[in-house]
CSV table of C-alpha atoms and ligand atoms in Angstrom, one decimal:
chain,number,residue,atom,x,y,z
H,5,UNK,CA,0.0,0.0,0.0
H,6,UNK,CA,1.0,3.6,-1.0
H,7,UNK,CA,0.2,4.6,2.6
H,8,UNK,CA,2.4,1.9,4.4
H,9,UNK,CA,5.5,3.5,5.5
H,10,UNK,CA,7.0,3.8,8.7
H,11,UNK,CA,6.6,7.3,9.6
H,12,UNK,CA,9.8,6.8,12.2
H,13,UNK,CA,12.1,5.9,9.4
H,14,UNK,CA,10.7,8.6,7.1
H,15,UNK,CA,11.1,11.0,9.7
H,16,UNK,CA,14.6,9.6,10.3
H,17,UNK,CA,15.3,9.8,6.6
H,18,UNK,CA,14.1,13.3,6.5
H,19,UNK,CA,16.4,14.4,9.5
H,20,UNK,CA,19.5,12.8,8.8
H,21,UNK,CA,19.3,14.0,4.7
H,22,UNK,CA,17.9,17.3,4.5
H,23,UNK,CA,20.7,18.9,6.1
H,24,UNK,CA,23.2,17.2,3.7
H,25,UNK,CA,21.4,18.1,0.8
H,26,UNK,CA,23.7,20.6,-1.7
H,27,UNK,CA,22.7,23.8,-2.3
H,28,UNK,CA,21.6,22.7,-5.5
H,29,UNK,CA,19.5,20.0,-4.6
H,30,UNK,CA,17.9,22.0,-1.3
H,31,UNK,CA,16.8,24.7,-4.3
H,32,UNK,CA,15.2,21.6,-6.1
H,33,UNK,CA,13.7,20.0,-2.7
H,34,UNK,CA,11.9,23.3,-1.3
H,35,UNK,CA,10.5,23.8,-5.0
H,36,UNK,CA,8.9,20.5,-4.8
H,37,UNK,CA,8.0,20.4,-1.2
H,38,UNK,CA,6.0,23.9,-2.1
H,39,UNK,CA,4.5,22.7,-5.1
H,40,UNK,CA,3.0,19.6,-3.3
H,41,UNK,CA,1.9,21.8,-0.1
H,42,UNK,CA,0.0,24.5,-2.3
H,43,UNK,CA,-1.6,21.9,-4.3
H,44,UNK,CA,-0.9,22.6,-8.1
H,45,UNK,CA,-0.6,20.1,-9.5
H,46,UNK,CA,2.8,21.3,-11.8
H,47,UNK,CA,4.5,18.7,-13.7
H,48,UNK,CA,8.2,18.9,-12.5
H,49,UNK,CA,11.0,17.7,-14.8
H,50,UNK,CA,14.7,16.8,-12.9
H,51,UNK,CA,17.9,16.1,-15.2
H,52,UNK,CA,21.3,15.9,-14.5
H,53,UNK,CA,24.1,14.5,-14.8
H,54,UNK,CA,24.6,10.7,-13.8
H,55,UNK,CA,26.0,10.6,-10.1
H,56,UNK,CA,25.3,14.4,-9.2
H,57,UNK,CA,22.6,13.1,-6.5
H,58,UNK,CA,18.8,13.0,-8.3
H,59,UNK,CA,18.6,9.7,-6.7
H,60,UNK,CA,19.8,10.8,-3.3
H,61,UNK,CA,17.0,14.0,-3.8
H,62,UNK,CA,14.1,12.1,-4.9
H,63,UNK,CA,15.0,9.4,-2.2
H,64,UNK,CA,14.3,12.8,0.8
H,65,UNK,CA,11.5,13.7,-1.3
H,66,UNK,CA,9.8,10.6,-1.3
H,67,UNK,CA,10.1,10.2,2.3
H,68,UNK,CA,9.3,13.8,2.9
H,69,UNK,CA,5.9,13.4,1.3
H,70,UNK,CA,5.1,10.4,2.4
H,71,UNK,CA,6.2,11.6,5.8
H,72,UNK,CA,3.7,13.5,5.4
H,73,UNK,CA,1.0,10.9,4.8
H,74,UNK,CA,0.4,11.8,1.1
H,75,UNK,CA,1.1,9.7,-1.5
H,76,UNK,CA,4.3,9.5,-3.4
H,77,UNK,CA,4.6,7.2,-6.4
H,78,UNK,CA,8.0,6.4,-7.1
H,79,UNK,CA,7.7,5.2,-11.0
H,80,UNK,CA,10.7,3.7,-13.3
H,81,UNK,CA,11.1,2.9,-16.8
H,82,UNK,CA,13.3,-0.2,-15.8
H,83,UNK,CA,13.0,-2.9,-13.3
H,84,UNK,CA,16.7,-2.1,-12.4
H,85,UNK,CA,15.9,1.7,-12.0
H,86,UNK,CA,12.7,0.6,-9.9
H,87,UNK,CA,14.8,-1.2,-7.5
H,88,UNK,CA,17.0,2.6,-7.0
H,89,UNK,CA,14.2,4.0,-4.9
H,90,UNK,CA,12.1,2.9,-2.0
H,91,UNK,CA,8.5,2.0,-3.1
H,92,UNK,CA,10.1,1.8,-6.7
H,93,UNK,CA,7.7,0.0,-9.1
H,94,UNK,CA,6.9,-0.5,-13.2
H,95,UNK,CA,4.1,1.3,-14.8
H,96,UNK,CA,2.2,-1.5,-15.1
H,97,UNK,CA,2.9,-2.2,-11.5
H,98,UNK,CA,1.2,0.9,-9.7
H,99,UNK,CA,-0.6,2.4,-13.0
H,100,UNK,CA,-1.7,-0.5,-14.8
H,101,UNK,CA,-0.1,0.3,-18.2
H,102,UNK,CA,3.0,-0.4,-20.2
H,103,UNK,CA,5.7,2.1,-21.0
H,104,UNK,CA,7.2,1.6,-24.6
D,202,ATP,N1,23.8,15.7,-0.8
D,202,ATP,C1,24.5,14.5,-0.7
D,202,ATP,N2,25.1,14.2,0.4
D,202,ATP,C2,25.8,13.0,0.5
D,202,ATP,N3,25.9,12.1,-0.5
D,202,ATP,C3,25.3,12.4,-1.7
D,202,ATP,C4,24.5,13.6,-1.8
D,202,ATP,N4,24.0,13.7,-3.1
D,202,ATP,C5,24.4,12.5,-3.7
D,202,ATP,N5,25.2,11.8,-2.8
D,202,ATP,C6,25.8,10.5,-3.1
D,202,ATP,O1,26.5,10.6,-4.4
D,202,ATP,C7,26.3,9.4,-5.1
D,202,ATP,C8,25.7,9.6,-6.4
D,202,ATP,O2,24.3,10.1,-6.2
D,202,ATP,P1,23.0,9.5,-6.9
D,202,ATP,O3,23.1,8.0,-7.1
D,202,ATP,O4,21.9,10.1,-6.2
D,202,ATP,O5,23.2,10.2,-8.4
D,202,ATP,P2,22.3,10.1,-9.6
D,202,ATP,O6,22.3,11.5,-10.2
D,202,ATP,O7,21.0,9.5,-9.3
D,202,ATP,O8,23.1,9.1,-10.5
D,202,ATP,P3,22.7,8.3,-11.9
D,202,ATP,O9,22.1,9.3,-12.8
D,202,ATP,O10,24.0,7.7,-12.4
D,202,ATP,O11,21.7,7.2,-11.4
D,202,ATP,C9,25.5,8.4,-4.2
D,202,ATP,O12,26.4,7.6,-3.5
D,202,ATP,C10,24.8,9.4,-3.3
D,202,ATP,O13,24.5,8.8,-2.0
């Protein structure tokens, strides 16, 4: 269940990582976060570089919104990328269609 994470280790998650973020990634983090408290319903887009941190971020986002006790689909185009992030899951796992 979407709903069925342990609010300790999220919180942990959130405590420990937040402070480490990079300036960078802190810019990124507070943009979300805002977006997802006010509701709008934007359409982010994150690329960088590989190994500059986007899995590291979007691990303390998901646990920052889920913290929260909203739900945070974590969705890959490979099972290998899937396995990256906590939650991680196919298309056709969480929304019941195939990516091509
Ligand atoms: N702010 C940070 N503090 C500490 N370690 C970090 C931070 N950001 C990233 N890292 C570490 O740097 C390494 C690379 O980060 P990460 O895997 O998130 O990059 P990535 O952009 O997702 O890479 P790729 O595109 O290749 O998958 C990882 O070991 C990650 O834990």
């Amino acid at each position: 269940m979407e709903i069925n994470y342990d609010p300790v280790g999220l919180a942990e998650i959130v405590q420990t990582d937040v402070p480490r973020l990079t300036e960078e990634q802190r810019l990124i983090f507070n943009r979300v976060c805002r977006s997802v408290d006010t509701a709008l319903g934007e359409m982010l887009f994150l690329d960088a570089p590989g190994g500059t941190g986007k899995t590291f971020l979007t691990k303390v986002i998901l646990a920052k919104v889920r913290g929260q006790g909203k739900i945070a689909l974590a969705v890959a185009s490979s099972g290998i990328a899937a396995t990256l992030l906590p939650g991680g899951k196919l298309p056709i796992q969480c929304l019941k269609f195939r990516s091509t």
